[in-house]
DNA sequence: TAATTTAGTTTGAATATCAAACTAAATTTC
DNA sequence: GAAATTTAGTTTGATATTCAAACTAAATTA
């Protein structure tokens, strides 16, 4: 018979393994789902970039590079690819001619929404069977995790 | 004043964003923490490979390639690097001479444990302030997520 | 107006990845 | 039990990703 504390050890052990394993899988299925749809030329990294560019923000190239922690040169290369494939637009900034703002084409917006829908489905399943209090508690655990990440990143 | 359902929308929205953002950060801080220690020549991907090889299993090259979803050629290249750096051993299988089993050197085991300790700290912080029932509930959410991943991967 | 800073691109080198061809060993088939 | 097939892992050649540093053009500051 398992004691209460054995149960907890088992739970935390499972959560540990899960945190390690889950993301890789999420990236993989995101990519394979998106490629089953009409977006056959898109990788997981590219979806991530499209998500970061977003629907409405018109971020600059530097802002996006900073968010994704990519060098400026790498981002330029990635943007060239997504522009060539027709998902992303470079929008010269009229006030400051050094700046390029980024936007999604209509195809890019479709991709954004398809990815977003898949993610919402994923979260729905993640939270399946939980009531509002439970969900609030799970949210708090994610806050903890982000706090820890911020702390470690800062030091 | 927010209604209850607004609160839930906010929570699930946060969880959604969090799931997207958190892993990248985890990979990044894992790498930077490991490089602050005595393991300065190691990338996040390599830690992941060392974790997969594990302390006791003596997995084959093909098993590890399958787990990490890498081609055999890619894994050979990765193993060459980790062998050169002194973390991984190739152990010829005496019963079947085609097979190479994989193991960690003592340096590799040190790296494994350092990474494991960091991960345990991370989970500890993830679960900070929760009681046993809460933890069990969070574990259940992770099970949900893995189920969803398995379902989508299978179809 | 000259010097400096800033935003983004280009360049060149290093690394990672894959699929396909290959080698050697084990298993199956006849 | 020899020949054909399968399996495990490596090598090869091509492609893609990434970075830092040099560069260009525009804006800001001195």
mmCIF file of C-alpha atoms (C1' of nucleotides) in Angstrom:
data_model
loop_
_atom_site.group_PDB
_atom_site.id
_atom_site.type_symbol
_atom_site.label_atom_id
_atom_site.label_comp_id
_atom_site.label_asym_id
_atom_site.label_seq_id
_atom_site.Cartn_x
_atom_site.Cartn_y
_atom_site.Cartn_z
ATOM 1 C CA UNK A 1 0.000 0.000 0.000
ATOM 2 C CA UNK A 2 1.290 3.455 -0.888
ATOM 3 C CA UNK A 3 1.511 6.142 1.729
ATOM 4 C CA UNK A 4 0.292 9.649 1.028
ATOM 5 C CA UNK A 5 3.852 10.874 0.625
ATOM 6 C CA UNK A 6 4.599 8.145 -1.926
ATOM 7 C CA UNK A 7 1.678 9.436 -3.923
ATOM 8 C CA UNK A 8 3.134 12.928 -3.870
ATOM 9 C CA UNK A 9 6.564 11.708 -4.905
ATOM 10 C CA UNK A 10 4.950 9.931 -7.785
ATOM 11 C CA UNK A 11 2.945 12.987 -8.800
ATOM 12 C CA UNK A 12 5.891 15.375 -8.677
ATOM 13 C CA UNK A 13 8.065 12.858 -10.514
ATOM 14 C CA UNK A 14 5.464 12.574 -13.215
ATOM 15 C CA UNK A 15 5.138 16.352 -13.478
ATOM 16 C CA UNK A 16 8.920 16.612 -13.790
ATOM 17 C CA UNK A 17 9.130 14.093 -16.638
ATOM 18 C CA UNK A 18 6.103 15.651 -18.242
ATOM 19 C CA UNK A 19 7.552 19.141 -18.281
ATOM 20 C CA UNK A 20 10.630 17.725 -19.983
ATOM 21 C CA UNK A 21 8.757 15.697 -22.566
ATOM 22 C CA UNK A 22 5.664 17.672 -23.373
ATOM 23 C CA UNK A 23 7.033 20.652 -25.200
ATOM 24 C CA UNK A 24 8.992 18.770 -27.793
ATOM 25 C CA UNK A 25 5.832 16.868 -28.582
ATOM 26 C CA UNK A 26 3.762 20.027 -28.752
ATOM 27 C CA UNK A 27 6.182 21.575 -31.239
ATOM 28 C CA UNK A 28 6.114 18.408 -33.291
ATOM 29 C CA UNK A 29 2.338 18.009 -33.441
ATOM 30 C CA UNK A 30 1.865 21.716 -34.107
ATOM 31 C CA UNK A 31 4.097 21.371 -37.107
ATOM 32 C CA UNK A 32 2.495 18.173 -38.357
ATOM 33 C CA UNK A 33 -1.058 19.511 -37.875
ATOM 34 C CA UNK A 34 -0.238 22.730 -39.682
ATOM 35 C CA UNK A 35 1.315 20.769 -42.547
ATOM 36 C CA UNK A 36 -1.746 18.556 -42.877
ATOM 37 C CA UNK A 37 -3.741 21.716 -43.583
ATOM 38 C CA UNK A 38 -3.183 24.047 -46.528
ATOM 39 C CA UNK A 39 0.091 25.301 -45.014
ATOM 40 C CA UNK A 40 2.433 22.599 -46.226
ATOM 41 C CA UNK A 41 5.558 24.721 -46.476
ATOM 42 C CA UNK A 42 5.716 25.827 -42.854
ATOM 43 C CA UNK A 43 7.912 24.643 -39.986
ATOM 44 C CA UNK A 44 7.209 24.907 -36.247
ATOM 45 C CA UNK A 45 9.779 27.675 -35.953
ATOM 46 C CA UNK A 46 8.053 29.618 -38.675
ATOM 47 C CA UNK A 47 4.662 29.299 -36.966
ATOM 48 C CA UNK A 48 6.320 30.615 -33.857
ATOM 49 C CA UNK A 49 7.619 33.614 -35.777
ATOM 50 C CA UNK A 50 4.219 34.263 -37.379
ATOM 51 C CA UNK A 51 2.640 34.080 -33.929
ATOM 52 C CA UNK A 52 5.162 36.608 -32.610
ATOM 53 C CA UNK A 53 4.600 39.029 -35.469
ATOM 54 C CA UNK A 54 0.927 38.815 -34.583
ATOM 55 C CA UNK A 55 -2.221 40.161 -36.146
ATOM 56 C CA UNK A 56 -2.221 43.804 -35.196
ATOM 57 C CA UNK A 57 1.017 45.024 -33.651
ATOM 58 C CA UNK A 58 3.220 46.053 -36.570
ATOM 59 C CA UNK A 59 6.305 45.286 -34.526
ATOM 60 C CA UNK A 60 9.729 46.275 -35.799
ATOM 61 C CA UNK A 61 12.323 43.746 -36.934
ATOM 62 C CA UNK A 62 14.468 44.497 -33.887
ATOM 63 C CA UNK A 63 11.559 44.015 -31.500
ATOM 64 C CA UNK A 64 10.788 40.598 -32.928
ATOM 65 C CA UNK A 65 14.464 39.591 -32.908
ATOM 66 C CA UNK A 66 14.655 40.595 -29.254
ATOM 67 C CA UNK A 67 11.500 38.688 -28.289
ATOM 68 C CA UNK A 68 12.671 35.520 -30.017
ATOM 69 C CA UNK A 69 16.293 36.008 -28.911
ATOM 70 C CA UNK A 70 17.564 35.708 -32.440
ATOM 71 C CA UNK A 71 20.366 37.785 -33.937
ATOM 72 C CA UNK A 72 19.286 40.453 -36.378
ATOM 73 C CA UNK A 73 20.925 38.589 -39.241
ATOM 74 C CA UNK A 74 19.077 35.375 -38.452
ATOM 75 C CA UNK A 75 15.786 37.191 -38.302
ATOM 76 C CA UNK A 76 16.434 38.871 -41.650
ATOM 77 C CA UNK A 77 16.997 35.410 -43.161
ATOM 78 C CA UNK A 78 13.826 34.016 -41.553
ATOM 79 C CA UNK A 79 11.791 36.990 -42.763
ATOM 80 C CA UNK A 80 13.097 36.553 -46.289
ATOM 81 C CA UNK A 81 11.824 32.976 -46.250
ATOM 82 C CA UNK A 82 8.389 33.868 -44.884
ATOM 83 C CA UNK A 83 8.072 36.800 -47.258
ATOM 84 C CA UNK A 84 8.990 34.589 -50.222
ATOM 85 C CA UNK A 85 6.371 32.044 -49.115
ATOM 86 C CA UNK A 86 3.806 34.810 -48.855
ATOM 87 C CA UNK A 87 3.036 34.895 -45.125
ATOM 88 C CA UNK A 88 4.783 38.065 -44.008
ATOM 89 C CA UNK A 89 5.003 41.652 -45.247
ATOM 90 C CA UNK A 90 7.754 44.185 -44.646
ATOM 91 C CA UNK A 91 6.192 47.605 -44.165
ATOM 92 C CA UNK A 92 8.629 50.522 -44.424
ATOM 93 C CA UNK A 93 8.059 52.990 -41.637
ATOM 94 C CA UNK A 94 7.212 56.433 -43.041
ATOM 95 C CA UNK A 95 8.335 58.378 -40.011
ATOM 96 C CA UNK A 96 11.713 56.716 -39.614
ATOM 97 C CA UNK A 97 13.140 55.280 -42.803
ATOM 98 C CA UNK A 98 15.567 53.004 -40.977
ATOM 99 C CA UNK A 99 12.699 51.044 -39.446
ATOM 100 C CA UNK A 100 10.855 48.141 -41.044
ATOM 101 C CA UNK A 101 7.535 47.195 -39.450
ATOM 102 C CA UNK A 102 6.269 43.666 -39.835
ATOM 103 C CA UNK A 103 2.800 42.461 -40.711
ATOM 104 C CA UNK A 104 1.041 39.316 -41.860
ATOM 105 C CA UNK A 105 -0.448 38.869 -45.320
ATOM 106 C CA UNK A 106 -3.970 37.449 -45.531
ATOM 107 C CA UNK A 107 -2.381 34.019 -45.924
ATOM 108 C CA UNK A 108 -0.275 34.763 -42.868
ATOM 109 C CA UNK A 109 -3.356 35.743 -40.899
ATOM 110 C CA UNK A 110 -5.047 32.495 -41.888
ATOM 111 C CA UNK A 111 -2.033 30.588 -40.624
ATOM 112 C CA UNK A 112 -2.060 32.599 -37.413
ATOM 113 C CA UNK A 113 -5.705 31.757 -36.779
ATOM 114 C CA UNK A 114 -5.299 28.082 -37.631
ATOM 115 C CA UNK A 115 -2.425 27.828 -35.190
ATOM 116 C CA UNK A 116 -4.299 29.793 -32.563
ATOM 117 C CA UNK A 117 -7.318 27.517 -32.909
ATOM 118 C CA UNK A 118 -5.157 24.461 -32.465
ATOM 119 C CA UNK A 119 -3.588 25.961 -29.382
ATOM 120 C CA UNK A 120 -6.959 26.756 -27.874
ATOM 121 C CA UNK A 121 -8.005 23.170 -28.469
ATOM 122 C CA UNK A 122 -4.872 22.029 -26.722
ATOM 123 C CA UNK A 123 -5.529 24.221 -23.694
ATOM 124 C CA UNK A 124 -9.139 23.084 -23.637
ATOM 125 C CA UNK A 125 -7.957 19.495 -23.414
ATOM 126 C CA UNK A 126 -5.291 20.405 -20.860
ATOM 127 C CA UNK A 127 -8.049 21.823 -18.637
ATOM 128 C CA UNK A 128 -10.649 19.168 -19.388
ATOM 129 C CA UNK A 129 -12.747 18.191 -16.393
ATOM 130 C CA UNK A 130 -11.584 21.000 -14.152
ATOM 131 C CA UNK A 131 -13.813 23.587 -12.528
ATOM 132 C CA UNK A 132 -13.115 27.299 -12.307
ATOM 133 C CA UNK A 133 -11.236 27.064 -9.028
ATOM 134 C CA UNK A 134 -9.058 24.256 -10.369
ATOM 135 C CA UNK A 135 -8.252 26.296 -13.457
ATOM 136 C CA UNK A 136 -7.323 29.251 -11.330
ATOM 137 C CA UNK A 137 -4.991 27.023 -9.364
ATOM 138 C CA UNK A 138 -3.356 25.662 -12.517
ATOM 139 C CA UNK A 139 -2.923 29.204 -13.751
ATOM 140 C CA UNK A 140 -1.179 29.993 -10.485
ATOM 141 C CA UNK A 141 1.251 27.126 -11.075
ATOM 142 C CA UNK A 142 2.089 28.617 -14.484
ATOM 143 C CA UNK A 143 2.649 31.990 -12.805
ATOM 144 C CA UNK A 144 5.042 30.282 -10.397
ATOM 145 C CA UNK A 145 6.925 28.799 -13.311
ATOM 146 C CA UNK A 146 7.199 32.125 -15.094
ATOM 147 C CA UNK A 147 8.360 33.775 -11.880
ATOM 148 C CA UNK A 148 11.068 31.160 -11.487
ATOM 149 C CA UNK A 149 12.146 31.634 -15.107
ATOM 150 C CA UNK A 150 12.285 35.417 -14.669
ATOM 151 C CA UNK A 151 14.290 35.074 -11.468
ATOM 152 C CA UNK A 152 16.853 32.742 -12.972
ATOM 153 C CA UNK A 153 17.082 34.809 -16.157
ATOM 154 C CA UNK A 154 17.638 38.011 -14.187
ATOM 155 C CA UNK A 155 20.454 36.841 -11.939
ATOM 156 C CA UNK B 1 -15.999 44.597 -11.965
ATOM 157 C CA UNK B 2 -15.109 41.277 -13.593
ATOM 158 C CA UNK B 3 -17.618 38.473 -13.758
ATOM 159 C CA UNK B 4 -16.639 34.947 -12.863
ATOM 160 C CA UNK B 5 -16.551 33.963 -16.508
ATOM 161 C CA UNK B 6 -14.256 36.874 -17.341
ATOM 162 C CA UNK B 7 -11.898 35.539 -14.718
ATOM 163 C CA UNK B 8 -11.906 32.131 -16.393
ATOM 164 C CA UNK B 9 -11.288 33.606 -19.821
ATOM 165 C CA UNK B 10 -8.361 35.472 -18.391
ATOM 166 C CA UNK B 11 -6.982 32.372 -16.692
ATOM 167 C CA UNK B 12 -7.258 30.160 -19.751
ATOM 168 C CA UNK B 13 -5.809 32.902 -21.929
ATOM 169 C CA UNK B 14 -2.872 33.205 -19.592
ATOM 170 C CA UNK B 15 -2.361 29.445 -19.531
ATOM 171 C CA UNK B 16 -2.412 29.431 -23.335
ATOM 172 C CA UNK B 17 0.240 32.123 -23.658
ATOM 173 C CA UNK B 18 2.238 30.499 -20.897
ATOM 174 C CA UNK B 19 2.339 27.114 -22.581
ATOM 175 C CA UNK B 20 3.640 28.819 -25.703
ATOM 176 C CA UNK B 21 6.267 30.897 -23.969
ATOM 177 C CA UNK B 22 7.498 28.812 -21.103
ATOM 178 C CA UNK B 23 9.364 26.030 -22.837
ATOM 179 C CA UNK B 24 11.644 28.199 -24.893
ATOM 180 C CA UNK B 25 12.626 29.950 -21.703
ATOM 181 C CA UNK B 26 13.172 26.681 -19.876
ATOM 182 C CA UNK B 27 15.511 25.455 -22.610
ATOM 183 C CA UNK B 28 17.371 28.741 -22.507
ATOM 184 C CA UNK B 29 17.861 28.895 -18.747
ATOM 185 C CA UNK B 30 18.773 25.215 -18.591
ATOM 186 C CA UNK B 31 21.533 25.873 -21.059
ATOM 187 C CA UNK B 32 22.747 29.034 -19.359
ATOM 188 C CA UNK B 33 22.682 27.447 -15.888
ATOM 189 C CA UNK B 34 24.573 24.392 -17.085
ATOM 190 C CA UNK B 35 27.156 26.605 -18.755
ATOM 191 C CA UNK B 36 27.668 28.633 -15.596
ATOM 192 C CA UNK B 37 28.723 25.395 -13.886
ATOM 193 C CA UNK B 38 31.726 23.278 -14.858
ATOM 194 C CA UNK B 39 29.996 22.133 -18.057
ATOM 195 C CA UNK B 40 30.837 25.043 -20.311
ATOM 196 C CA UNK B 41 30.908 23.139 -23.573
ATOM 197 C CA UNK B 42 27.334 21.837 -23.476
ATOM 198 C CA UNK B 43 24.216 22.996 -25.322
ATOM 199 C CA UNK B 44 20.592 22.477 -24.289
ATOM 200 C CA UNK B 45 20.184 19.864 -27.006
ATOM 201 C CA UNK B 46 23.158 17.972 -25.676
ATOM 202 C CA UNK B 47 21.773 17.981 -22.127
ATOM 203 C CA UNK B 48 18.595 16.596 -23.575
ATOM 204 C CA UNK B 49 20.533 13.800 -25.257
ATOM 205 C CA UNK B 50 22.486 13.032 -22.070
ATOM 206 C CA UNK B 51 19.188 12.913 -20.168
ATOM 207 C CA UNK B 52 17.762 10.493 -22.724
ATOM 208 C CA UNK B 53 20.790 8.204 -22.596
ATOM 209 C CA UNK B 54 20.245 8.133 -18.863
ATOM 210 C CA UNK B 55 22.157 6.673 -15.953
ATOM 211 C CA UNK B 56 21.377 2.983 -16.135
ATOM 212 C CA UNK B 57 19.603 1.890 -19.294
ATOM 213 C CA UNK B 58 22.328 1.168 -21.819
ATOM 214 C CA UNK B 59 19.974 2.026 -24.653
ATOM 215 C CA UNK B 60 20.962 1.337 -28.243
ATOM 216 C CA UNK B 61 21.737 4.082 -30.741
ATOM 217 C CA UNK B 62 18.528 3.302 -32.641
ATOM 218 C CA UNK B 63 16.402 3.471 -29.493
ATOM 219 C CA UNK B 64 17.747 6.897 -28.614
ATOM 220 C CA UNK B 65 17.325 8.139 -32.205
ATOM 221 C CA UNK B 66 13.725 6.944 -32.127
ATOM 222 C CA UNK B 67 12.967 8.578 -28.766
ATOM 223 C CA UNK B 68 14.418 11.906 -29.872
ATOM 224 C CA UNK B 69 13.007 11.595 -33.394
ATOM 225 C CA UNK B 70 16.377 12.179 -34.957
ATOM 226 C CA UNK B 71 17.686 10.393 -38.023
ATOM 227 C CA UNK B 72 20.352 7.774 -37.370
ATOM 228 C CA UNK B 73 22.934 9.887 -39.143
ATOM 229 C CA UNK B 74 22.179 12.937 -37.016
ATOM 230 C CA UNK B 75 22.436 10.905 -33.855
ATOM 231 C CA UNK B 76 25.787 9.465 -34.927
ATOM 232 C CA UNK B 77 27.051 13.022 -35.383
ATOM 233 C CA UNK B 78 25.696 14.116 -31.982
ATOM 234 C CA UNK B 79 27.238 11.090 -30.289
ATOM 235 C CA UNK B 80 30.606 11.808 -31.883
ATOM 236 C CA UNK B 81 30.489 15.287 -30.359
ATOM 237 C CA UNK B 82 29.510 14.114 -26.887
ATOM 238 C CA UNK B 83 32.061 11.304 -26.994
ATOM 239 C CA UNK B 84 34.786 13.734 -28.009
ATOM 240 C CA UNK B 85 33.818 16.032 -25.136
ATOM 241 C CA UNK B 86 33.950 13.085 -22.751
ATOM 242 C CA UNK B 87 30.324 12.762 -21.651
ATOM 243 C CA UNK B 88 29.193 9.654 -23.507
ATOM 244 C CA UNK B 89 30.584 6.150 -24.095
ATOM 245 C CA UNK B 90 29.851 3.773 -26.942
ATOM 246 C CA UNK B 91 29.673 0.233 -25.582
ATOM 247 C CA UNK B 92 29.831 -2.501 -28.248
ATOM 248 C CA UNK B 93 27.234 -5.157 -27.605
ATOM 249 C CA UNK B 94 28.859 -8.564 -27.116
ATOM 250 C CA UNK B 95 25.828 -10.597 -28.081
ATOM 251 C CA UNK B 96 25.021 -8.720 -31.287
ATOM 252 C CA UNK B 97 27.981 -7.053 -32.910
ATOM 253 C CA UNK B 98 25.839 -4.725 -34.992
ATOM 254 C CA UNK B 99 24.518 -3.015 -31.874
ATOM 255 C CA UNK B 100 26.158 -0.167 -29.979
ATOM 256 C CA UNK B 101 24.858 0.475 -26.471
ATOM 257 C CA UNK B 102 25.184 3.941 -24.994
ATOM 258 C CA UNK B 103 26.325 4.962 -21.551
ATOM 259 C CA UNK B 104 27.482 8.036 -19.672
ATOM 260 C CA UNK B 105 31.034 8.582 -18.483
ATOM 261 C CA UNK B 106 31.509 9.784 -14.910
ATOM 262 C CA UNK B 107 31.596 13.330 -16.277
ATOM 263 C CA UNK B 108 28.376 12.550 -18.153
ATOM 264 C CA UNK B 109 26.753 11.277 -14.975
ATOM 265 C CA UNK B 110 27.757 14.457 -13.156
ATOM 266 C CA UNK B 111 26.111 16.482 -15.906
ATOM 267 C CA UNK B 112 23.027 14.293 -15.730
ATOM 268 C CA UNK B 113 22.693 14.878 -11.995
ATOM 269 C CA UNK B 114 23.328 18.603 -12.222
ATOM 270 C CA UNK B 115 20.605 18.912 -14.836
ATOM 271 C CA UNK B 116 18.277 16.680 -12.853
ATOM 272 C CA UNK B 117 18.798 18.780 -9.734
ATOM 273 C CA UNK B 118 17.989 21.940 -11.639
ATOM 274 C CA UNK B 119 14.849 20.367 -13.015
ATOM 275 C CA UNK B 120 13.732 19.273 -9.566
ATOM 276 C CA UNK B 121 14.220 22.815 -8.340
ATOM 277 C CA UNK B 122 12.119 24.042 -11.207
ATOM 278 C CA UNK B 123 9.285 21.635 -10.402
ATOM 279 C CA UNK B 124 9.525 22.552 -6.738
ATOM 280 C CA UNK B 125 8.986 26.164 -7.667
ATOM 281 C CA UNK B 126 6.238 25.262 -10.119
ATOM 282 C CA UNK B 127 4.388 23.565 -7.257
ATOM 283 C CA UNK B 128 5.230 26.101 -4.567
ATOM 284 C CA UNK B 129 2.415 26.767 -2.134
ATOM 285 C CA UNK B 130 0.230 23.887 -3.253
ATOM 286 C CA UNK B 131 -1.012 21.081 -1.048
ATOM 287 C CA UNK B 132 -1.073 17.398 -1.949
ATOM 288 C CA UNK B 133 -4.534 17.519 -3.503
ATOM 289 C CA UNK B 134 -3.586 20.533 -5.599
ATOM 290 C CA UNK B 135 -0.480 18.755 -6.833
ATOM 291 C CA UNK B 136 -2.507 15.722 -7.742
ATOM 292 C CA UNK B 137 -4.818 17.952 -9.733
ATOM 293 C CA UNK B 138 -1.944 19.608 -11.568
ATOM 294 C CA UNK B 139 -0.555 16.192 -12.350
ATOM 295 C CA UNK B 140 -3.930 15.292 -13.823
ATOM 296 C CA UNK B 141 -3.742 18.328 -16.106
ATOM 297 C CA UNK B 142 -0.362 17.107 -17.361
ATOM 298 C CA UNK B 143 -1.877 13.668 -17.969
ATOM 299 C CA UNK B 144 -4.628 15.356 -20.002
ATOM 300 C CA UNK B 145 -2.004 17.123 -22.061
ATOM 301 C CA UNK B 146 -0.055 13.937 -22.715
ATOM 302 C CA UNK B 147 -3.264 12.145 -23.679
ATOM 303 C CA UNK B 148 -4.074 14.877 -26.157
ATOM 304 C CA UNK B 149 -0.575 14.705 -27.597
ATOM 305 C CA UNK B 150 -0.788 10.924 -27.943
ATOM 306 C CA UNK B 151 -4.180 11.161 -29.613
ATOM 307 C CA UNK B 152 -3.095 13.732 -32.163
ATOM 308 C CA UNK B 153 0.185 11.901 -32.817
ATOM 309 C CA UNK B 154 -1.625 8.613 -33.389
ATOM 310 C CA UNK B 155 -4.223 9.770 -35.883
ATOM 311 C "C1'" DT C 1 27.682 70.292 -40.590
ATOM 312 C "C1'" DA C 2 30.468 66.557 -38.724
ATOM 313 C "C1'" DA C 3 30.449 62.690 -35.658
ATOM 314 C "C1'" DT C 4 27.858 59.225 -33.543
ATOM 315 C "C1'" DT C 5 24.191 56.110 -33.014
ATOM 316 C "C1'" DT C 6 20.596 53.154 -34.691
ATOM 317 C "C1'" DA C 7 17.931 49.728 -37.838
ATOM 318 C "C1'" DG C 8 18.348 46.445 -40.819
ATOM 319 C "C1'" DT C 9 20.992 43.675 -44.480
ATOM 320 C "C1'" DT C 10 24.881 41.169 -46.237
ATOM 321 C "C1'" DT C 11 28.699 38.191 -45.781
ATOM 322 C "C1'" DG C 12 31.443 34.252 -44.428
ATOM 323 C "C1'" DA C 13 32.110 30.630 -41.351
ATOM 324 C "C1'" DA C 14 30.452 27.079 -38.307
ATOM 325 C "C1'" DT C 15 27.034 23.739 -37.043
ATOM 326 C "C1'" DA C 16 22.994 20.739 -37.540
ATOM 327 C "C1'" DT C 17 20.133 18.122 -40.090
ATOM 328 C "C1'" DC C 18 18.422 14.691 -43.401
ATOM 329 C "C1'" DA C 19 18.080 11.061 -46.847
ATOM 330 C "C1'" DA C 20 20.537 7.833 -49.343
ATOM 331 C "C1'" DA C 21 24.413 4.959 -50.045
ATOM 332 C "C1'" DC C 22 27.260 2.023 -47.642
ATOM 333 C "C1'" DT C 23 29.470 -1.654 -44.360
ATOM 334 C "C1'" DA C 24 29.249 -5.311 -41.335
ATOM 335 C "C1'" DA C 25 26.674 -8.496 -38.762
ATOM 336 C "C1'" DA C 26 22.582 -11.327 -37.891
ATOM 337 C "C1'" DT C 27 18.534 -13.718 -39.476
ATOM 338 C "C1'" DT C 28 15.594 -16.004 -42.794
ATOM 339 C "C1'" DT C 29 14.765 -18.792 -46.689
ATOM 340 C "C1'" DC C 30 15.260 -22.335 -49.581
ATOM 341 C "C1'" DG D 1 24.249 -24.562 -44.643
ATOM 342 C "C1'" DA D 2 24.904 -21.161 -48.521
ATOM 343 C "C1'" DA D 3 22.439 -17.280 -50.517
ATOM 344 C "C1'" DA D 4 19.305 -13.616 -49.899
ATOM 345 C "C1'" DT D 5 17.338 -10.417 -46.863
ATOM 346 C "C1'" DT D 6 17.095 -7.579 -42.946
ATOM 347 C "C1'" DT D 7 19.032 -4.797 -39.336
ATOM 348 C "C1'" DA D 8 22.321 -1.438 -36.800
ATOM 349 C "C1'" DG D 9 25.111 2.004 -37.280
ATOM 350 C "C1'" DT D 10 28.347 5.113 -40.096
ATOM 351 C "C1'" DT D 11 29.574 7.947 -43.972
ATOM 352 C "C1'" DT D 12 28.551 11.117 -47.503
ATOM 353 C "C1'" DG D 13 26.800 15.132 -49.892
ATOM 354 C "C1'" DA D 14 23.465 18.535 -49.960
ATOM 355 C "C1'" DT D 15 20.655 21.946 -47.606
ATOM 356 C "C1'" DA D 16 19.346 24.937 -43.812
ATOM 357 C "C1'" DT D 17 20.144 27.540 -39.636
ATOM 358 C "C1'" DT D 18 22.595 30.391 -36.939
ATOM 359 C "C1'" DC D 19 25.876 33.934 -35.439
ATOM 360 C "C1'" DA D 20 29.129 37.741 -35.290
ATOM 361 C "C1'" DA D 21 31.163 41.235 -37.809
ATOM 362 C "C1'" DA D 22 31.266 44.313 -41.584
ATOM 363 C "C1'" DC D 23 28.413 47.214 -44.002
ATOM 364 C "C1'" DT D 24 24.674 50.758 -45.687
ATOM 365 C "C1'" DA D 25 21.465 54.205 -45.011
ATOM 366 C "C1'" DA D 26 18.983 57.097 -42.059
ATOM 367 C "C1'" DA D 27 18.382 59.710 -37.782
ATOM 368 C "C1'" DT D 28 20.218 62.071 -33.832
ATOM 369 C "C1'" DT D 29 23.604 64.686 -31.194
ATOM 370 C "C1'" DA D 30 27.393 67.579 -30.547
#
